[in-house]
PDB file of C-alpha atoms in Angstrom:
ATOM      1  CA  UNK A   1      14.099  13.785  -5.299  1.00 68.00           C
ATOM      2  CA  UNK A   2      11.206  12.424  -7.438  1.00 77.00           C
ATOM      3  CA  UNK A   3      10.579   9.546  -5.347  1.00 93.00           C
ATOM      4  CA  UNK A   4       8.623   7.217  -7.042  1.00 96.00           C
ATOM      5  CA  UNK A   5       7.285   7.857 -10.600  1.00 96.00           C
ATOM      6  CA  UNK A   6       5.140   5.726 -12.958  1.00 97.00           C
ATOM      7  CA  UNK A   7       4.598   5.958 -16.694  1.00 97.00           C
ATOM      8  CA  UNK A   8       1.878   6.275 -17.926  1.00 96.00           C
ATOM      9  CA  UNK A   9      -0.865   7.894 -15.943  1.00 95.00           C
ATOM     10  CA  UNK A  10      -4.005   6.426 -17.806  1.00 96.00           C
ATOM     11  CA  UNK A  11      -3.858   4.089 -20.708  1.00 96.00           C
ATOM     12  CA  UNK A  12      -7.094   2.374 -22.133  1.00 97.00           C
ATOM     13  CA  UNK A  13      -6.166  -0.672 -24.322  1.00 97.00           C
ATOM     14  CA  UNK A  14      -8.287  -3.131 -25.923  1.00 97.00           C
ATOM     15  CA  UNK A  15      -8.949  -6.459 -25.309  1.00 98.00           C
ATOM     16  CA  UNK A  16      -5.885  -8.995 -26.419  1.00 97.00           C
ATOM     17  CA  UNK A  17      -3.141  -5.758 -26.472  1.00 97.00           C
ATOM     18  CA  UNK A  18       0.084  -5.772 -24.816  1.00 96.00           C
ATOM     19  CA  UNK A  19       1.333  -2.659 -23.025  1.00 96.00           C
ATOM     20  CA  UNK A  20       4.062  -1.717 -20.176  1.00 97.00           C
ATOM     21  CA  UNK A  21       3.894   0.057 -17.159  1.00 97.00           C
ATOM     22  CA  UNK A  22       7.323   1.817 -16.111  1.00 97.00           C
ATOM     23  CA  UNK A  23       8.137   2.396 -12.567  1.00 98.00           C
ATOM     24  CA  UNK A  24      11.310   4.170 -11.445  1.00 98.00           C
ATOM     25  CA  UNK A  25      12.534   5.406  -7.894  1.00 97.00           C
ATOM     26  CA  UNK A  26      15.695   7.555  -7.158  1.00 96.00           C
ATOM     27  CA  UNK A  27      16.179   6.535  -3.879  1.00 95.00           C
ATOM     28  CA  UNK A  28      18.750   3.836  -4.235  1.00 95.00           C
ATOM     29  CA  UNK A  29      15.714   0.998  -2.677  1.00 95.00           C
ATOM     30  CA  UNK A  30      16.655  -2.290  -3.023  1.00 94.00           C
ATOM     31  CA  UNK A  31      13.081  -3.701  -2.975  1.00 95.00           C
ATOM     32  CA  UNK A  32      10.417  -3.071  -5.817  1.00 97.00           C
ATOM     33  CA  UNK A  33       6.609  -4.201  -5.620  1.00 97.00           C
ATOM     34  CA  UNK A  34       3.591  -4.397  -7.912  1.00 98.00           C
ATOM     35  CA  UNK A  35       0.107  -3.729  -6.950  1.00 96.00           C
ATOM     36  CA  UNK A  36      -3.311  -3.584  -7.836  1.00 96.00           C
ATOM     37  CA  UNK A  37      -5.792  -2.040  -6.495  1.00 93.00           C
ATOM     38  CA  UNK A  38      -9.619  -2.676  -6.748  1.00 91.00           C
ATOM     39  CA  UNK A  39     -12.822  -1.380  -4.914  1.00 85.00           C
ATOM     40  CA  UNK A  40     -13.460  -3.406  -2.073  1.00 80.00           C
ATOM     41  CA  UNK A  41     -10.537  -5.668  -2.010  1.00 83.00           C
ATOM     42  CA  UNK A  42      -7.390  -3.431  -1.005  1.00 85.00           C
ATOM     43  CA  UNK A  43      -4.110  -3.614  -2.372  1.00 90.00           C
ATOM     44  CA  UNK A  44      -3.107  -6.413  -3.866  1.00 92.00           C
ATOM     45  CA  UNK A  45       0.726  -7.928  -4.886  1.00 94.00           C
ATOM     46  CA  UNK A  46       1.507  -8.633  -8.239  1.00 97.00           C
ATOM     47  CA  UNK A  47       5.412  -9.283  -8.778  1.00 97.00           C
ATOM     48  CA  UNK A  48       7.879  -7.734  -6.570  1.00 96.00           C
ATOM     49  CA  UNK A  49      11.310  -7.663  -7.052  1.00 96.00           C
ATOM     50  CA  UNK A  50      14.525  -7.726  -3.763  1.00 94.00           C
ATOM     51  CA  UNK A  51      17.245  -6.490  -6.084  1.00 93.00           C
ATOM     52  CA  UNK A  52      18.465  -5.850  -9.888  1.00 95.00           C
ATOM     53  CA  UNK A  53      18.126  -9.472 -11.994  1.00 94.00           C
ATOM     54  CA  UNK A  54      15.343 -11.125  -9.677  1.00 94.00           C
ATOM     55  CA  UNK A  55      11.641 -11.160  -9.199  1.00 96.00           C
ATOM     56  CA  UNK A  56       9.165 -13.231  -7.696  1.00 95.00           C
ATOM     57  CA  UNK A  57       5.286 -13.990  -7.723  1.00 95.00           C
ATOM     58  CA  UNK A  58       3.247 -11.917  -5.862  1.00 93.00           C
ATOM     59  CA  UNK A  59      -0.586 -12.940  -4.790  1.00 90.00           C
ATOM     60  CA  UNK A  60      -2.104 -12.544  -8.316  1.00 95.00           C
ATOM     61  CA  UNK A  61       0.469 -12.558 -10.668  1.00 97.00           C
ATOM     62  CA  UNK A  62      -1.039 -14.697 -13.796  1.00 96.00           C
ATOM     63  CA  UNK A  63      -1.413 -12.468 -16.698  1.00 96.00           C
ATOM     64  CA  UNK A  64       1.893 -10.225 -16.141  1.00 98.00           C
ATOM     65  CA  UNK A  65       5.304 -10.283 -16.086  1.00 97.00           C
ATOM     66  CA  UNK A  66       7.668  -8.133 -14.789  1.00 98.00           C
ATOM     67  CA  UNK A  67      11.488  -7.302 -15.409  1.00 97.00           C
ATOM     68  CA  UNK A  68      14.147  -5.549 -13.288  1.00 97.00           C
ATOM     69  CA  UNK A  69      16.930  -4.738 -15.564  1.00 95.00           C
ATOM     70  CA  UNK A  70      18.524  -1.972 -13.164  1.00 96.00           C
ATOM     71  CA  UNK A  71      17.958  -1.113  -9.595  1.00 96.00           C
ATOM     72  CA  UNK A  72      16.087   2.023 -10.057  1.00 97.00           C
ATOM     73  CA  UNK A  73      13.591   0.949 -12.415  1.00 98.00           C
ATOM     74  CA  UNK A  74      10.703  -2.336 -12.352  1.00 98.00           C
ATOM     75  CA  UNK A  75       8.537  -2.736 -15.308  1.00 98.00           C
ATOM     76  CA  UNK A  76       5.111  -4.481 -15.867  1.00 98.00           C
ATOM     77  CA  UNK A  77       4.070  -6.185 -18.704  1.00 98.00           C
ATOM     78  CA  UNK A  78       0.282  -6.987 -20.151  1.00 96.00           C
ATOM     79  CA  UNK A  79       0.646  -9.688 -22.439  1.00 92.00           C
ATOM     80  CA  UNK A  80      -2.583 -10.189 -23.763  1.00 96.00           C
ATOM     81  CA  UNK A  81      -4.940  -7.508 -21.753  1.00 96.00           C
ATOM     82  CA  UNK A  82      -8.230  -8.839 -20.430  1.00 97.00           C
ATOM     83  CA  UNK A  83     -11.119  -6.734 -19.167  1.00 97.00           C
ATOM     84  CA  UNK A  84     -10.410  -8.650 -15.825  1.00 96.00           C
ATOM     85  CA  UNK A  85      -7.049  -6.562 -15.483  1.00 97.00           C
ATOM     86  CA  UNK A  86      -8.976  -2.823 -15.452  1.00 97.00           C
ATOM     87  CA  UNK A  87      -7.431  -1.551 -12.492  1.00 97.00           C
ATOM     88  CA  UNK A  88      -5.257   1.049 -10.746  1.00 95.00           C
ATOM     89  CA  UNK A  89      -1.892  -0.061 -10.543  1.00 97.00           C
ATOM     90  CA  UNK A  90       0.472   0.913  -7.903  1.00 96.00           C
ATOM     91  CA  UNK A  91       4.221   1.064  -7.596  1.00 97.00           C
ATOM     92  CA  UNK A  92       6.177   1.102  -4.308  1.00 97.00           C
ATOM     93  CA  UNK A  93       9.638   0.830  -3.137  1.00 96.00           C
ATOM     94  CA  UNK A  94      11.905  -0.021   0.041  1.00 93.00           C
ATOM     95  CA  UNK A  95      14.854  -0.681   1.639  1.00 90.00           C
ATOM     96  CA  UNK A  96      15.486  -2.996   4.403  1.00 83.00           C
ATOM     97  CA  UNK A  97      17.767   0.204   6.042  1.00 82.00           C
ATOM     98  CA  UNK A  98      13.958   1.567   6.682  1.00 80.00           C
ATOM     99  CA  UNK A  99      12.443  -1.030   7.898  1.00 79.00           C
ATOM    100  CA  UNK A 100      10.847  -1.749   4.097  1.00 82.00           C
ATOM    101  CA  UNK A 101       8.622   0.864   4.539  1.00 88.00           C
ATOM    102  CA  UNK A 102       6.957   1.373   1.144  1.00 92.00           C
ATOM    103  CA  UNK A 103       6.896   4.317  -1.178  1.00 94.00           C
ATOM    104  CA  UNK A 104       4.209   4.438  -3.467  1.00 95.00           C
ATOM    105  CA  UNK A 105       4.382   6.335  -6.739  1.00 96.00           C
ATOM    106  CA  UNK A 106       1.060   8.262  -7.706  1.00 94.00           C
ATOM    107  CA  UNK A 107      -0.875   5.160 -10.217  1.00 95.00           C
ATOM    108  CA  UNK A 108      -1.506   4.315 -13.582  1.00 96.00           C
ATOM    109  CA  UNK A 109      -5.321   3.819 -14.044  1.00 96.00           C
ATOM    110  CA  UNK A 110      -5.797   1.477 -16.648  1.00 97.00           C
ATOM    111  CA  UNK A 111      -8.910   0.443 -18.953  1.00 97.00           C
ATOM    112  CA  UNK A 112      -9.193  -2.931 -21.155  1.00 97.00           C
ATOM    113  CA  UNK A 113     -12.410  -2.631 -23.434  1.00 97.00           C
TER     114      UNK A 113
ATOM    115  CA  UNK B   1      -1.137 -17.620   5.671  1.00 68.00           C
ATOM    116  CA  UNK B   2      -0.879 -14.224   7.249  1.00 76.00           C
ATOM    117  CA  UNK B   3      -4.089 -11.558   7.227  1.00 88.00           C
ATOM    118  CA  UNK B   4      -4.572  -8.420   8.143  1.00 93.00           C
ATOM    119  CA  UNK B   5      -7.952  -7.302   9.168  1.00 94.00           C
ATOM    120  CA  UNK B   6      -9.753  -4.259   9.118  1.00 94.00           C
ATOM    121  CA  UNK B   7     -12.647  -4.871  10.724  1.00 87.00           C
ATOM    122  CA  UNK B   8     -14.759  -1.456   9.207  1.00 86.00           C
ATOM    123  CA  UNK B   9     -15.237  -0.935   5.959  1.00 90.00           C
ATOM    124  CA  UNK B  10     -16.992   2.115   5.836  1.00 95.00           C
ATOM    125  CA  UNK B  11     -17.413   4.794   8.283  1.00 97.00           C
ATOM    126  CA  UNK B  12     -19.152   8.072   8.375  1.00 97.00           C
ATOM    127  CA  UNK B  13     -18.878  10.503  11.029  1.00 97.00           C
ATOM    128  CA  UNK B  14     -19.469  14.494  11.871  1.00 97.00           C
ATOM    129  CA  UNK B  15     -16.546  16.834  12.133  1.00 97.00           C
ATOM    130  CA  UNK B  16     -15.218  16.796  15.512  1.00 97.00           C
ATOM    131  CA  UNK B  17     -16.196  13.620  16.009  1.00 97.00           C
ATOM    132  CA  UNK B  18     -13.699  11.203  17.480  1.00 98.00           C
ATOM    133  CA  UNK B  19     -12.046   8.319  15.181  1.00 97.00           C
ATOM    134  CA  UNK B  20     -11.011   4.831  15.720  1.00 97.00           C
ATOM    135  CA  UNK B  21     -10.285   2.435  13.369  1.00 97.00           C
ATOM    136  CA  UNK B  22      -9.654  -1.081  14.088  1.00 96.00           C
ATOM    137  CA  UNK B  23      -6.556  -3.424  12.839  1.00 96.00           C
ATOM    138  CA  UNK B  24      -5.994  -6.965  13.319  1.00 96.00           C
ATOM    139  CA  UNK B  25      -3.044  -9.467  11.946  1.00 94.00           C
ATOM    140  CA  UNK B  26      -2.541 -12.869  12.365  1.00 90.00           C
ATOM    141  CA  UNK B  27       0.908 -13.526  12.647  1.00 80.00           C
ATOM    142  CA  UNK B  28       2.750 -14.315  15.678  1.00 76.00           C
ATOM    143  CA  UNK B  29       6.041 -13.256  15.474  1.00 82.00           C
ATOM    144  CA  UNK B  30       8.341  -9.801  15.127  1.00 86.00           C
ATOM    145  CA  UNK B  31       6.041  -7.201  13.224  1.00 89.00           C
ATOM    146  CA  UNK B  32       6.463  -3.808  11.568  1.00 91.00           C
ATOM    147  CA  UNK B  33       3.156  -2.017  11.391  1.00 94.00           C
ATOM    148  CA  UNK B  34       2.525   0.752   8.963  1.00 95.00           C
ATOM    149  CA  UNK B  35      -0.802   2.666   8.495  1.00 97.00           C
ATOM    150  CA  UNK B  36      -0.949   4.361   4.910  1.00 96.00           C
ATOM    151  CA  UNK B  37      -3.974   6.903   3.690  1.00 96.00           C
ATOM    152  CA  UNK B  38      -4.802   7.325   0.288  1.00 95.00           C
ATOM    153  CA  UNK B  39      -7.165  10.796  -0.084  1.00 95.00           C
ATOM    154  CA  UNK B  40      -9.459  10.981  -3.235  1.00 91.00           C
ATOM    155  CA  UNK B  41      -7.778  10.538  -6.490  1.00 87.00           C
ATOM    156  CA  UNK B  42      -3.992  10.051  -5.046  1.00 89.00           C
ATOM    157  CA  UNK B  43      -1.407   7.328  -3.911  1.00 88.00           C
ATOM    158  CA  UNK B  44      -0.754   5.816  -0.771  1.00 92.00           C
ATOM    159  CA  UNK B  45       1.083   8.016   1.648  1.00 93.00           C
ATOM    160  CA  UNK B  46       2.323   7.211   5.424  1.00 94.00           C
ATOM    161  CA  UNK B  47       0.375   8.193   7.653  1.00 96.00           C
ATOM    162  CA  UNK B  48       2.497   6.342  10.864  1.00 96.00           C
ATOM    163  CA  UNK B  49       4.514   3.033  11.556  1.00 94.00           C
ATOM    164  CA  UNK B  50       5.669   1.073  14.252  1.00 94.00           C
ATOM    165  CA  UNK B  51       8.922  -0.953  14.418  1.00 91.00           C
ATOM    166  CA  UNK B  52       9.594  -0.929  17.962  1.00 90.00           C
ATOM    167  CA  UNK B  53       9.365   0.895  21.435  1.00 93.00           C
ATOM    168  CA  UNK B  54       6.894   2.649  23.240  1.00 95.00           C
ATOM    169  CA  UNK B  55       3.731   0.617  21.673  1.00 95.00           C
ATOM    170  CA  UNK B  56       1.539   4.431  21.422  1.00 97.00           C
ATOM    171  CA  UNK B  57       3.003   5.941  17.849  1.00 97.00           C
ATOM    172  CA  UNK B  58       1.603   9.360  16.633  1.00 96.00           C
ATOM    173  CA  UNK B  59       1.867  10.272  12.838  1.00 95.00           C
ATOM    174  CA  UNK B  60       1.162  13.309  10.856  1.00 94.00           C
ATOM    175  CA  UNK B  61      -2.047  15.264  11.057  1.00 94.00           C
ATOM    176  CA  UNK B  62      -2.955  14.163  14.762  1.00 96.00           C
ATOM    177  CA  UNK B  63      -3.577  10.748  13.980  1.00 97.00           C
ATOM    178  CA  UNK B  64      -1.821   8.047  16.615  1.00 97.00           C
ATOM    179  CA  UNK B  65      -2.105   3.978  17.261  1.00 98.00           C
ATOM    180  CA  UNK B  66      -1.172   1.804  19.499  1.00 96.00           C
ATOM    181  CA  UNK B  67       0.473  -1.492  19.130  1.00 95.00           C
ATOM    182  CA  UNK B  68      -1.351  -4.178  21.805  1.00 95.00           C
ATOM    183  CA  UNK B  69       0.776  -7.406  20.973  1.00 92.00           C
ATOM    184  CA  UNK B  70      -1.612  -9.743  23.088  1.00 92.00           C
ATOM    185  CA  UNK B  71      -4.577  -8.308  21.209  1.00 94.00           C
ATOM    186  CA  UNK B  72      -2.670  -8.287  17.726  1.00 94.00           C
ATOM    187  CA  UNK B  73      -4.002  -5.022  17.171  1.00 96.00           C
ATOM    188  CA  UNK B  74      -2.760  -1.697  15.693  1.00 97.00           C
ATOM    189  CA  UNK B  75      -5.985   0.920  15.953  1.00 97.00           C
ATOM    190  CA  UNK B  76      -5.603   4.170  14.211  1.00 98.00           C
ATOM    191  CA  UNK B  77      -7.294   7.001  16.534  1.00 98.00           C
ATOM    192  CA  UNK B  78      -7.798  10.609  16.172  1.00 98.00           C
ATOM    193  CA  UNK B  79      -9.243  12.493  19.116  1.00 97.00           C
ATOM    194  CA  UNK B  80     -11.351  14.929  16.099  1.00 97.00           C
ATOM    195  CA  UNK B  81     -11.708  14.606  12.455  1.00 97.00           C
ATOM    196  CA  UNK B  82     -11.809  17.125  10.113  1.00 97.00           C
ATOM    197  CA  UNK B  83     -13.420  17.150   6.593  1.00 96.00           C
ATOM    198  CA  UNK B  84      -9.772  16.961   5.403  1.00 96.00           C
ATOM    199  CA  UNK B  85      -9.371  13.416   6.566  1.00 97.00           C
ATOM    200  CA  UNK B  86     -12.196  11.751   4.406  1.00 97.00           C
ATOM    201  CA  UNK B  87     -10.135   9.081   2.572  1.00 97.00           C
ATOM    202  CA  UNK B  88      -9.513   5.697   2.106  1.00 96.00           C
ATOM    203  CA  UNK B  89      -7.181   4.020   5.497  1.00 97.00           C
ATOM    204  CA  UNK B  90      -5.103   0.938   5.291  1.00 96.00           C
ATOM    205  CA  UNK B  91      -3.558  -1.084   7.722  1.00 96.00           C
ATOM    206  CA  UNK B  92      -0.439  -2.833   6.810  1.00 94.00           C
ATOM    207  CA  UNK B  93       2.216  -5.580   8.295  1.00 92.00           C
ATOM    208  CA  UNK B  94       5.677  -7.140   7.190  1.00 88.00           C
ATOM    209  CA  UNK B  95       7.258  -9.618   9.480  1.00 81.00           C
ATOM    210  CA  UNK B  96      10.285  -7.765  11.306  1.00 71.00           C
ATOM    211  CA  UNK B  97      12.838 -10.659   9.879  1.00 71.00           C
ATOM    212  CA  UNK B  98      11.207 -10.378   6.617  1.00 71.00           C
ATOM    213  CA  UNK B  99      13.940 -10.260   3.744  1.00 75.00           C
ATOM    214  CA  UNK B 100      11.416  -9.460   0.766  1.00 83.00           C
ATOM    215  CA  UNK B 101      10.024  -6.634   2.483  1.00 83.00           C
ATOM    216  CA  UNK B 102       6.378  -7.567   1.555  1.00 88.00           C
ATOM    217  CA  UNK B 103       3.627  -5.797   2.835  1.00 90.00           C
ATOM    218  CA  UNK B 104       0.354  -7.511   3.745  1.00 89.00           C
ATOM    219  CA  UNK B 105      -2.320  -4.883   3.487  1.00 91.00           C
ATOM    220  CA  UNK B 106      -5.605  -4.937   5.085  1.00 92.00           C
ATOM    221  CA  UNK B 107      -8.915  -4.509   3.025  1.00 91.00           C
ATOM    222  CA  UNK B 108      -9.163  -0.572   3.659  1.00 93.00           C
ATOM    223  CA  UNK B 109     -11.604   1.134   5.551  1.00 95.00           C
ATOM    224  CA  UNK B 110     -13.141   4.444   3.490  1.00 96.00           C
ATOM    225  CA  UNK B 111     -13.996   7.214   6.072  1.00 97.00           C
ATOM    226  CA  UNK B 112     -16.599   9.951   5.095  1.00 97.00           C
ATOM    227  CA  UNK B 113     -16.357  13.245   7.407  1.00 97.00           C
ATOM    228  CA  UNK B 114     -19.018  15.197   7.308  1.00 96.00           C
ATOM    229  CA  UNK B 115     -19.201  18.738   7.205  1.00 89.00           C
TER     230      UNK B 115
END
């Protein structure tokens, strides 16, 4: 059992390129989440997903977009990267059979120069 | 809208020394209530959770909080730290009918133990 895994682990882009973050899990979780996280300000929600074909806005969602093609995997999109989305990003999972506590994979720390 | 707060944001103590970190939420109703640590240069991992029952919960590595619904609280103790436990602590809550499964997480409180 992986768990949760994220692709890729650091990625520095310049300002105005696109790029995707790949999460998968392997434990069969209905519910997928975003994050961000920041110095100072915590974890933040992006998109999240509650099953394959649907996602929904998180707390700071402008900027990305997300897809959920099949169950296991959620992906996030930078359209146009802005030095304003330098950040760790986090990946979690849950089901509502534990209570929708979240699994976290292990980051992708990205740069936008 | 709902909050969670953490009401230290940094803390610094000796090993040995006893550890409590506070936890506050705002909303009213049926809560789960999860604290996660994240230790230098990793993810979040579990450290305990509460979904019902007896309101004192004990997790992994000796840490333990306790759910006081009048206060809204959910403190994260540990009777003596170790260097070990220098990380970053958040305190997190989903509504217990919640069908999304969000968490709300608190701001994070970064603990220092000194040797």
């Amino acid at each position: 059992n992986a768990g949760v895994t994220q692709t890729p682990k650091f990625r520095v882009l310049k300002t105005g390129q696109s790029m995707t973050l790949l999460c998968a899990q392997d434990m069969n979780h209905e519910y997928m989440y975003w994050y961000r996280q920041d110095p100072g300000m915590g974890l933040r929600l992006i998109h999240y997903s509650v099953g394959e074909g649907t996602t929904a806005k998180g707390e700071v969602p402008d900027g990305y977009n997300v897809s959920r093609l099949k169950k296991q995997n959620f992906l996030l999109g930078l359209e146009s990267a802005a030095p304003s989305q330098t950040s760790v990003y986090f990946c979690a999972s849950s089901s509502q059979r534990g209570n929708y506590e979240q699994y976290f994979g292990p980051g992708t720390r990205l740069t936008v120069t | 809208a709902q909050s969670v707060s953490q009401h230290n944001h940094h803390v610094i103590l000796s090993e040995a020394a006893s550890l409590e970190l506070g936890c506050n939420y705002s909303y009213g109703g049926t809560v789960n209530l999860f604290w996660y640590v994240q230790y230098p240069g990793q993810h979040l991992q579990l450290l305990l959770k509460y979904f019902s029952g007896d309101p004192l919960v004990k997790g992994i590595k000796g840490f333990e909080a306790e759910f006081i619904k009048s206060k809204f609280s959910f403190n994260l103790r540990k009777p003596s730290v170790q260097w070990s436990d220098t990380a970053e602590y958040f305190c997190a809550v989903t509504h217990g009918s919640s069908n999304t499964g969000k968490l709300i997480f608190g701001q994070g409180t970064t603990l220092q133990v000194k040797p």
